[in-house]
Amino acid sequence: MNEMTLAYWNQYWKDSEEHPPTDVEAFQFGDDANTLAELVVSGKKTATCSAHILYEIENEPLPYVGQYAIVLNAADRPVAIIQTTEVTIQAMNEVSEAFALAEGEGTYIEWWDIHERFFSELLYSYQLSFAPNMNIVCERFTVVDRFNAKE
């Protein structure tokens, strides 16, 4: 986590009576970090998904309800703090239209095309292939703070 992001995180918790979680991650969404970050800040993007198999390969814990994360733009500048409100694992071809629309990237068909391309490229780098019934981790989240509101 860079200095600016850490300062933002600490500022967010400064007046809280709670202790800040220690397992917070700072990350960029997808392959168009600026556009996706703007969708988060505007409230149009309230969900995301990831390939379940990569958690196993990379020995990473699954996301959980209540988890905080700091969303970064393409320049690694923080734009918002989000908190996970729901986590499910399901086959990609069983994802509901409502969930796809909550990702904020257009229609269900556009969501499918974007994610099929993204997962195909990502999985290829692990010598794996995309399958329509592959399990994905579906997360819903809420924005708890916007960085620009602090500037």
mmCIF file of C-alpha atoms in Angstrom:
data_model
loop_
_atom_site.group_PDB
_atom_site.id
_atom_site.type_symbol
_atom_site.label_atom_id
_atom_site.label_comp_id
_atom_site.label_asym_id
_atom_site.label_seq_id
_atom_site.Cartn_x
_atom_site.Cartn_y
_atom_site.Cartn_z
ATOM 1 C CA MET A 1 0.000 0.000 0.000
ATOM 2 C CA ASN A 2 1.523 3.332 -1.021
ATOM 3 C CA GLU A 3 1.917 6.288 1.330
ATOM 4 C CA MET A 4 -1.099 8.223 0.020
ATOM 5 C CA THR A 5 -3.367 5.183 0.328
ATOM 6 C CA LEU A 6 -2.161 4.404 3.839
ATOM 7 C CA ALA A 7 -2.721 8.041 4.881
ATOM 8 C CA TYR A 8 -6.260 7.917 3.436
ATOM 9 C CA TRP A 9 -7.006 4.662 5.295
ATOM 10 C CA ASN A 10 -5.687 6.063 8.584
ATOM 11 C CA GLN A 11 -7.643 9.307 8.106
ATOM 12 C CA TYR A 12 -10.843 7.329 7.527
ATOM 13 C CA TRP A 13 -10.423 5.578 10.892
ATOM 14 C CA LYS A 14 -9.018 8.584 12.784
ATOM 15 C CA ASP A 15 -12.199 9.531 14.656
ATOM 16 C CA SER A 16 -13.642 6.028 14.918
ATOM 17 C CA GLU A 17 -13.963 4.252 18.227
ATOM 18 C CA GLU A 18 -13.366 0.975 16.400
ATOM 19 C CA HIS A 19 -9.920 -0.357 15.577
ATOM 20 C CA PRO A 20 -9.200 -0.466 11.834
ATOM 21 C CA PRO A 21 -8.968 -3.936 10.314
ATOM 22 C CA THR A 22 -5.415 -5.023 9.592
ATOM 23 C CA ASP A 23 -6.215 -7.154 6.539
ATOM 24 C CA VAL A 24 -7.318 -4.322 4.233
ATOM 25 C CA GLU A 25 -6.269 -4.526 0.592
ATOM 26 C CA ALA A 26 -5.796 -1.729 -1.902
ATOM 27 C CA PHE A 27 -6.413 -2.722 -5.518
ATOM 28 C CA GLN A 28 -7.501 -1.715 -8.993
ATOM 29 C CA PHE A 29 -10.587 -3.249 -10.583
ATOM 30 C CA GLY A 30 -10.218 -5.177 -13.842
ATOM 31 C CA ASP A 31 -8.404 -4.075 -16.960
ATOM 32 C CA ASP A 32 -9.776 -0.511 -17.103
ATOM 33 C CA ALA A 33 -9.007 0.728 -13.607
ATOM 34 C CA ASN A 34 -9.980 4.377 -14.165
ATOM 35 C CA THR A 35 -13.387 3.660 -15.682
ATOM 36 C CA LEU A 36 -14.224 1.037 -13.068
ATOM 37 C CA ALA A 37 -13.055 3.293 -10.227
ATOM 38 C CA GLU A 38 -15.310 6.068 -11.552
ATOM 39 C CA LEU A 39 -18.236 3.629 -11.628
ATOM 40 C CA VAL A 40 -17.578 2.756 -7.974
ATOM 41 C CA VAL A 41 -17.364 6.398 -6.901
ATOM 42 C CA SER A 42 -20.562 7.282 -8.797
ATOM 43 C CA GLY A 43 -22.448 4.396 -7.183
ATOM 44 C CA LYS A 44 -23.090 2.629 -10.506
ATOM 45 C CA LYS A 45 -20.773 -0.266 -9.657
ATOM 46 C CA THR A 46 -21.832 -2.114 -6.506
ATOM 47 C CA ALA A 47 -20.617 -5.608 -7.376
ATOM 48 C CA THR A 48 -17.609 -7.449 -8.731
ATOM 49 C CA CYS A 49 -16.552 -10.996 -9.488
ATOM 50 C CA SER A 50 -13.352 -12.991 -9.705
ATOM 51 C CA ALA A 51 -12.278 -16.460 -10.801
ATOM 52 C CA HIS A 52 -12.654 -18.872 -7.884
ATOM 53 C CA ILE A 53 -9.817 -21.122 -9.031
ATOM 54 C CA LEU A 54 -7.287 -18.302 -8.644
ATOM 55 C CA TYR A 55 -7.917 -18.130 -4.892
ATOM 56 C CA GLU A 56 -6.941 -21.795 -4.714
ATOM 57 C CA ILE A 57 -3.896 -21.428 -6.994
ATOM 58 C CA GLU A 58 -2.602 -18.351 -5.174
ATOM 59 C CA ASN A 59 -3.581 -19.722 -1.745
ATOM 60 C CA GLU A 60 -5.556 -16.551 -1.022
ATOM 61 C CA PRO A 61 -8.508 -16.361 1.366
ATOM 62 C CA LEU A 62 -11.918 -15.725 -0.122
ATOM 63 C CA PRO A 63 -13.496 -12.314 0.453
ATOM 64 C CA TYR A 64 -15.953 -12.103 3.349
ATOM 65 C CA VAL A 65 -18.902 -9.996 4.437
ATOM 66 C CA GLY A 66 -17.706 -6.944 6.353
ATOM 67 C CA GLN A 67 -14.312 -6.839 4.638
ATOM 68 C CA TYR A 68 -12.975 -3.403 3.710
ATOM 69 C CA ALA A 69 -10.927 -2.560 0.624
ATOM 70 C CA ILE A 70 -9.469 0.582 -0.890
ATOM 71 C CA VAL A 71 -10.208 1.082 -4.579
ATOM 72 C CA LEU A 72 -7.356 2.578 -6.614
ATOM 73 C CA ASN A 73 -7.350 4.237 -10.026
ATOM 74 C CA ALA A 74 -4.807 3.421 -12.750
ATOM 75 C CA ALA A 75 -2.266 5.766 -11.133
ATOM 76 C CA ASP A 76 -2.553 3.832 -7.825
ATOM 77 C CA ARG A 77 -4.331 6.766 -6.188
ATOM 78 C CA PRO A 78 -7.151 5.896 -3.778
ATOM 79 C CA VAL A 79 -10.663 6.803 -4.900
ATOM 80 C CA ALA A 80 -12.897 5.090 -2.326
ATOM 81 C CA ILE A 81 -13.198 2.667 0.541
ATOM 82 C CA ILE A 82 -15.699 -0.140 0.040
ATOM 83 C CA GLN A 83 -17.123 -2.770 2.365
ATOM 84 C CA THR A 84 -18.292 -6.192 1.208
ATOM 85 C CA THR A 85 -21.966 -6.889 1.926
ATOM 86 C CA GLU A 86 -22.452 -10.274 0.217
ATOM 87 C CA VAL A 87 -20.277 -13.087 -1.137
ATOM 88 C CA THR A 88 -21.499 -16.045 -3.192
ATOM 89 C CA ILE A 89 -19.789 -18.636 -5.365
ATOM 90 C CA GLN A 90 -21.608 -19.714 -8.493
ATOM 91 C CA ALA A 91 -21.100 -20.808 -12.062
ATOM 92 C CA MET A 92 -20.575 -17.836 -14.360
ATOM 93 C CA ASN A 93 -23.403 -18.972 -16.634
ATOM 94 C CA GLU A 94 -25.768 -18.911 -13.632
ATOM 95 C CA VAL A 95 -25.070 -15.292 -12.632
ATOM 96 C CA SER A 96 -28.283 -13.289 -12.554
ATOM 97 C CA GLU A 97 -28.921 -10.312 -14.759
ATOM 98 C CA ALA A 98 -29.382 -8.215 -11.592
ATOM 99 C CA PHE A 99 -25.859 -9.072 -10.452
ATOM 100 C CA ALA A 100 -24.374 -8.396 -13.885
ATOM 101 C CA LEU A 101 -26.083 -4.998 -13.982
ATOM 102 C CA ALA A 102 -24.779 -4.211 -10.476
ATOM 103 C CA GLU A 103 -21.257 -4.462 -11.914
ATOM 104 C CA GLY A 104 -22.142 -1.239 -13.762
ATOM 105 C CA GLU A 105 -20.605 -2.113 -17.119
ATOM 106 C CA GLY A 106 -23.736 -2.226 -19.284
ATOM 107 C CA THR A 107 -26.208 -4.920 -20.246
ATOM 108 C CA TYR A 108 -25.984 -8.573 -19.286
ATOM 109 C CA ILE A 109 -24.610 -9.402 -22.739
ATOM 110 C CA GLU A 110 -21.953 -6.679 -22.420
ATOM 111 C CA TRP A 111 -21.087 -7.966 -18.931
ATOM 112 C CA TRP A 112 -20.739 -11.509 -20.297
ATOM 113 C CA ASP A 113 -18.534 -10.443 -23.223
ATOM 114 C CA ILE A 114 -16.265 -8.299 -21.014
ATOM 115 C CA HIS A 115 -15.861 -11.034 -18.413
ATOM 116 C CA GLU A 116 -15.396 -13.869 -20.898
ATOM 117 C CA ARG A 117 -12.561 -11.907 -22.523
ATOM 118 C CA PHE A 118 -11.055 -10.851 -19.161
ATOM 119 C CA PHE A 119 -11.197 -14.339 -17.625
ATOM 120 C CA SER A 120 -9.935 -15.983 -20.834
ATOM 121 C CA GLU A 121 -6.842 -13.749 -20.861
ATOM 122 C CA LEU A 122 -6.263 -14.064 -17.130
ATOM 123 C CA LEU A 123 -6.663 -17.840 -17.037
ATOM 124 C CA TYR A 124 -4.448 -18.253 -20.097
ATOM 125 C CA SER A 125 -1.585 -16.735 -18.093
ATOM 126 C CA TYR A 126 -2.016 -19.711 -15.696
ATOM 127 C CA GLN A 127 -2.239 -22.210 -18.593
ATOM 128 C CA LEU A 128 -5.970 -22.605 -17.880
ATOM 129 C CA SER A 129 -8.962 -22.203 -20.163
ATOM 130 C CA PHE A 130 -12.178 -20.280 -19.735
ATOM 131 C CA ALA A 131 -15.390 -22.302 -19.368
ATOM 132 C CA PRO A 132 -18.890 -20.806 -19.208
ATOM 133 C CA ASN A 133 -19.665 -22.897 -16.120
ATOM 134 C CA MET A 134 -16.488 -21.960 -14.230
ATOM 135 C CA ASN A 135 -17.067 -20.934 -10.645
ATOM 136 C CA ILE A 136 -16.724 -17.252 -9.867
ATOM 137 C CA VAL A 137 -16.761 -15.403 -6.580
ATOM 138 C CA CYS A 138 -19.512 -12.784 -6.700
ATOM 139 C CA GLU A 139 -19.254 -9.879 -4.281
ATOM 140 C CA ARG A 140 -21.620 -7.043 -3.564
ATOM 141 C CA PHE A 141 -20.254 -3.999 -1.777
ATOM 142 C CA THR A 142 -21.137 -0.542 -0.620
ATOM 143 C CA VAL A 143 -19.019 2.599 -0.782
ATOM 144 C CA VAL A 144 -18.324 3.753 2.773
ATOM 145 C CA ASP A 145 -16.101 6.704 1.848
ATOM 146 C CA ARG A 146 -15.072 8.628 -1.270
ATOM 147 C CA PHE A 147 -11.528 10.028 -1.407
ATOM 148 C CA ASN A 148 -12.489 13.125 -3.405
ATOM 149 C CA ALA A 149 -14.875 14.120 -0.624
ATOM 150 C CA LYS A 150 -11.805 14.503 1.604
ATOM 151 C CA GLU A 151 -9.848 16.760 -0.766
#
